[in-house]
């Protein structure tokens, strides 16, 4: 399947879980589709890019290892996304990656991600956290940043500051997640 054919196939994907899972299954069965799928995902303002991001999220949830060969592109380009419907699934992938990286279990993510990858994700997650994004994106970013702060010592103090500054203006869902994150930060000595 060419990139054009994949783009056409994505036109038939809608927000239903069933349609997204069908396309994700196709991609998982044909991993060579990941390269063109990433290219489509990072097209920017094109609404089809959001659909590619949805599929990447489903693929990552099912088999995170499939994303890893594309980690350089992923970490370098995630900061270029603006559409909320693209940013949210990519923030979720960041959360999957950080949870896997800091997992006690041995996994491929731990050996693949470099400090440079982690720093790029941290910078982007901070941008998402302070930017005009929906609560889900901010919540995934909080989780990623909390974990990344165990490796990158500057993060926890910055995260605490951002959450405290933005708490009063946050929605109820934002406040709930911020409270939970701030509570976890209390046990960290660097804060």
Tab-separated table of C-alpha atoms in Angstrom:
chain	number	residue	atom	x	y	z
A	1	UNK	CA	0.000	0.000	0.000
A	2	UNK	CA	1.435	3.371	-1.014
A	3	UNK	CA	1.193	6.546	1.060
A	4	UNK	CA	-1.572	7.789	-1.270
A	5	UNK	CA	-3.514	4.533	-0.855
A	6	UNK	CA	-3.051	4.747	2.908
A	7	UNK	CA	-4.324	8.333	2.866
A	8	UNK	CA	-7.408	7.164	0.954
A	9	UNK	CA	-7.950	4.333	3.444
A	10	UNK	CA	-7.708	6.823	6.326
A	11	UNK	CA	-10.549	8.814	4.743
A	12	UNK	CA	-12.855	5.946	5.712
A	13	UNK	CA	-11.730	5.964	9.335
A	14	UNK	CA	-14.002	7.840	11.710
A	15	UNK	CA	-13.860	8.434	15.450
A	16	UNK	CA	-15.524	5.144	16.296
A	17	UNK	CA	-13.364	2.698	18.174
A	18	UNK	CA	-14.272	-0.070	15.703
A	19	UNK	CA	-13.007	1.813	12.631
A	20	UNK	CA	-9.817	2.954	14.350
A	21	UNK	CA	-9.105	-0.574	15.570
A	22	UNK	CA	-9.672	-2.049	12.106
A	23	UNK	CA	-7.081	0.292	10.610
A	24	UNK	CA	-4.682	-0.259	13.519
A	25	UNK	CA	-4.952	-4.014	12.999
A	26	UNK	CA	-4.100	-3.576	9.322
A	27	UNK	CA	-1.032	-1.530	10.270
A	28	UNK	CA	0.074	-4.050	12.910
A	29	UNK	CA	-0.227	-6.861	10.362
A	30	UNK	CA	1.733	-4.779	7.836
A	31	UNK	CA	4.365	-2.847	9.871
A	32	UNK	CA	5.882	-1.316	6.721
A	33	UNK	CA	2.783	0.931	6.722
A	34	UNK	CA	4.108	2.685	9.824
A	35	UNK	CA	6.596	4.808	7.900
A	36	UNK	CA	3.983	6.357	5.573
A	37	UNK	CA	1.532	6.577	8.493
A	38	UNK	CA	4.023	8.694	10.444
A	39	UNK	CA	4.553	10.922	7.386
A	40	UNK	CA	0.801	11.453	7.121
A	41	UNK	CA	0.537	12.098	10.877
A	42	UNK	CA	3.027	14.936	10.669
A	43	UNK	CA	1.424	16.670	7.669
A	44	UNK	CA	0.249	19.372	10.053
A	45	UNK	CA	-3.091	21.093	9.574
A	46	UNK	CA	-4.492	18.420	7.250
A	47	UNK	CA	-7.392	16.713	9.105
A	48	UNK	CA	-6.240	13.351	7.705
A	49	UNK	CA	-3.135	13.726	9.881
A	50	UNK	CA	-5.350	13.469	12.965
A	51	UNK	CA	-6.709	10.150	11.754
A	52	UNK	CA	-3.150	8.891	11.303
A	53	UNK	CA	-2.388	9.977	14.876
A	54	UNK	CA	-5.443	8.083	16.143
A	55	UNK	CA	-4.197	4.935	14.441
A	56	UNK	CA	-0.685	5.392	15.813
A	57	UNK	CA	-2.143	5.640	19.314
A	58	UNK	CA	-4.044	2.377	18.844
A	59	UNK	CA	-0.941	0.662	17.451
A	60	UNK	CA	1.185	1.929	20.352
A	61	UNK	CA	-1.382	0.735	22.876
A	62	UNK	CA	-1.408	-2.754	21.353
A	63	UNK	CA	2.313	-3.087	20.545
A	64	UNK	CA	4.549	-0.214	21.607
A	65	UNK	CA	7.603	-1.914	20.077
A	66	UNK	CA	6.250	-1.216	16.584
A	67	UNK	CA	6.616	2.536	17.196
A	68	UNK	CA	10.228	2.330	18.386
A	69	UNK	CA	11.955	2.174	14.960
A	70	UNK	CA	10.344	5.574	14.283
A	71	UNK	CA	11.211	7.142	17.651
A	72	UNK	CA	13.620	9.719	16.192
A	73	UNK	CA	10.948	11.076	13.849
A	74	UNK	CA	8.292	10.901	16.571
A	75	UNK	CA	10.272	12.853	19.172
A	76	UNK	CA	11.521	15.434	16.667
A	77	UNK	CA	8.124	16.125	15.091
A	78	UNK	CA	5.551	15.897	17.906
A	79	UNK	CA	6.160	19.534	18.825
A	80	UNK	CA	5.026	20.616	15.338
A	81	UNK	CA	1.450	19.385	15.777
A	82	UNK	CA	-1.289	21.952	16.480
A	83	UNK	CA	-4.632	20.241	15.944
A	84	UNK	CA	-6.072	18.992	19.246
A	85	UNK	CA	-7.262	15.845	17.508
A	86	UNK	CA	-3.617	15.129	16.588
A	87	UNK	CA	-1.972	16.305	19.800
A	88	UNK	CA	-4.112	14.226	22.192
A	89	UNK	CA	-3.187	10.803	20.738
A	90	UNK	CA	0.484	11.802	20.498
A	91	UNK	CA	0.428	12.903	24.145
A	92	UNK	CA	-1.025	9.493	24.971
A	93	UNK	CA	1.834	7.820	23.067
A	94	UNK	CA	4.290	9.887	25.141
A	95	UNK	CA	2.572	8.549	28.248
A	96	UNK	CA	2.828	4.958	26.938
A	97	UNK	CA	6.527	5.472	26.194
A	98	UNK	CA	7.370	7.018	29.565
A	99	UNK	CA	5.416	4.385	31.481
A	100	UNK	CA	7.261	1.652	29.584
A	101	UNK	CA	10.626	3.376	30.068
A	102	UNK	CA	10.133	3.634	33.833
A	103	UNK	CA	8.524	0.211	34.189
A	104	UNK	CA	10.230	-2.308	36.460
A	105	UNK	CA	9.880	-4.913	33.711
A	106	UNK	CA	12.534	-5.331	31.047
A	107	UNK	CA	11.369	-4.012	27.699
A	108	UNK	CA	12.634	-2.698	24.386
A	109	UNK	CA	11.575	0.880	25.161
A	110	UNK	CA	14.187	1.130	27.944
A	111	UNK	CA	16.999	0.222	25.565
A	112	UNK	CA	15.725	2.305	22.640
A	113	UNK	CA	14.932	5.679	24.194
A	114	UNK	CA	17.912	7.955	24.701
A	115	UNK	CA	18.237	10.965	26.970
A	116	UNK	CA	17.808	13.131	23.859
A	117	UNK	CA	14.455	11.439	23.112
A	118	UNK	CA	13.342	11.939	26.718
A	119	UNK	CA	14.340	15.614	26.664
A	120	UNK	CA	12.419	16.240	23.431
A	121	UNK	CA	9.333	14.587	24.902
A	122	UNK	CA	9.698	16.602	28.120
A	123	UNK	CA	9.954	19.902	26.266
A	124	UNK	CA	6.915	19.084	24.151
A	125	UNK	CA	4.892	17.896	27.150
A	126	UNK	CA	5.624	21.186	28.938
A	127	UNK	CA	4.477	23.076	25.834
A	128	UNK	CA	1.256	21.052	25.823
A	129	UNK	CA	0.759	21.556	29.554
A	130	UNK	CA	1.041	25.356	29.391
A	131	UNK	CA	-0.565	25.732	25.965
A	132	UNK	CA	-4.196	25.985	24.943
A	133	UNK	CA	-4.964	22.281	24.864
A	134	UNK	CA	-7.749	20.116	26.202
A	135	UNK	CA	-7.573	18.448	29.597
A	136	UNK	CA	-6.735	14.972	28.264
A	137	UNK	CA	-3.573	16.260	26.582
A	138	UNK	CA	-2.593	18.111	29.751
A	139	UNK	CA	-3.284	15.040	31.913
A	140	UNK	CA	-1.144	12.759	29.731
A	141	UNK	CA	1.579	15.410	29.800
A	142	UNK	CA	1.474	15.585	33.607
A	143	UNK	CA	1.970	11.831	33.881
A	144	UNK	CA	4.809	11.850	31.361
A	145	UNK	CA	6.538	14.778	33.044
A	146	UNK	CA	6.177	13.278	36.512
A	147	UNK	CA	7.944	10.140	35.287
A	148	UNK	CA	10.517	11.973	33.171
A	149	UNK	CA	11.463	14.006	36.228
A	150	UNK	CA	12.983	10.888	37.788
A	151	UNK	CA	15.565	10.893	34.993
A	152	UNK	CA	15.841	14.601	34.165
A	153	UNK	CA	16.327	16.412	37.456
A	154	UNK	CA	15.088	19.850	36.328
A	155	UNK	CA	11.550	18.683	35.525
A	156	UNK	CA	9.919	18.165	38.915
A	157	UNK	CA	10.506	21.715	40.195
A	158	UNK	CA	9.241	23.181	36.904
A	159	UNK	CA	6.223	20.860	36.852
A	160	UNK	CA	5.281	21.829	40.412
A	161	UNK	CA	5.566	25.522	39.543
A	162	UNK	CA	3.429	25.214	36.388
A	163	UNK	CA	0.722	23.192	38.155
A	164	UNK	CA	0.536	25.612	41.081
A	165	UNK	CA	0.397	28.655	38.770
A	166	UNK	CA	-2.338	27.224	36.533
A	167	UNK	CA	-4.382	25.453	39.198
A	168	UNK	CA	-6.832	28.282	39.940
A	169	UNK	CA	-7.831	28.681	36.283
A	170	UNK	CA	-8.066	24.960	35.493
A	171	UNK	CA	-11.221	22.948	34.959
A	172	UNK	CA	-12.400	20.475	37.591
A	173	UNK	CA	-10.729	17.623	35.673
A	174	UNK	CA	-7.477	19.585	35.376
A	175	UNK	CA	-7.524	20.385	39.097
A	176	UNK	CA	-8.129	16.746	40.022
A	177	UNK	CA	-5.175	15.546	37.946
A	178	UNK	CA	-2.981	18.426	39.132
A	179	UNK	CA	-3.789	17.612	42.793
A	180	UNK	CA	-2.847	13.981	42.224
A	181	UNK	CA	0.411	14.974	40.511
A	182	UNK	CA	1.297	17.565	43.167
A	183	UNK	CA	0.676	14.963	45.856
A	184	UNK	CA	3.160	12.616	44.167
A	185	UNK	CA	5.657	15.467	43.818
A	186	UNK	CA	5.601	16.012	47.608
A	187	UNK	CA	7.525	12.783	48.058
A	188	UNK	CA	10.240	13.885	45.611
A	189	UNK	CA	13.208	15.497	47.333
A	190	UNK	CA	14.145	17.848	44.461
A	191	UNK	CA	10.890	19.810	44.780
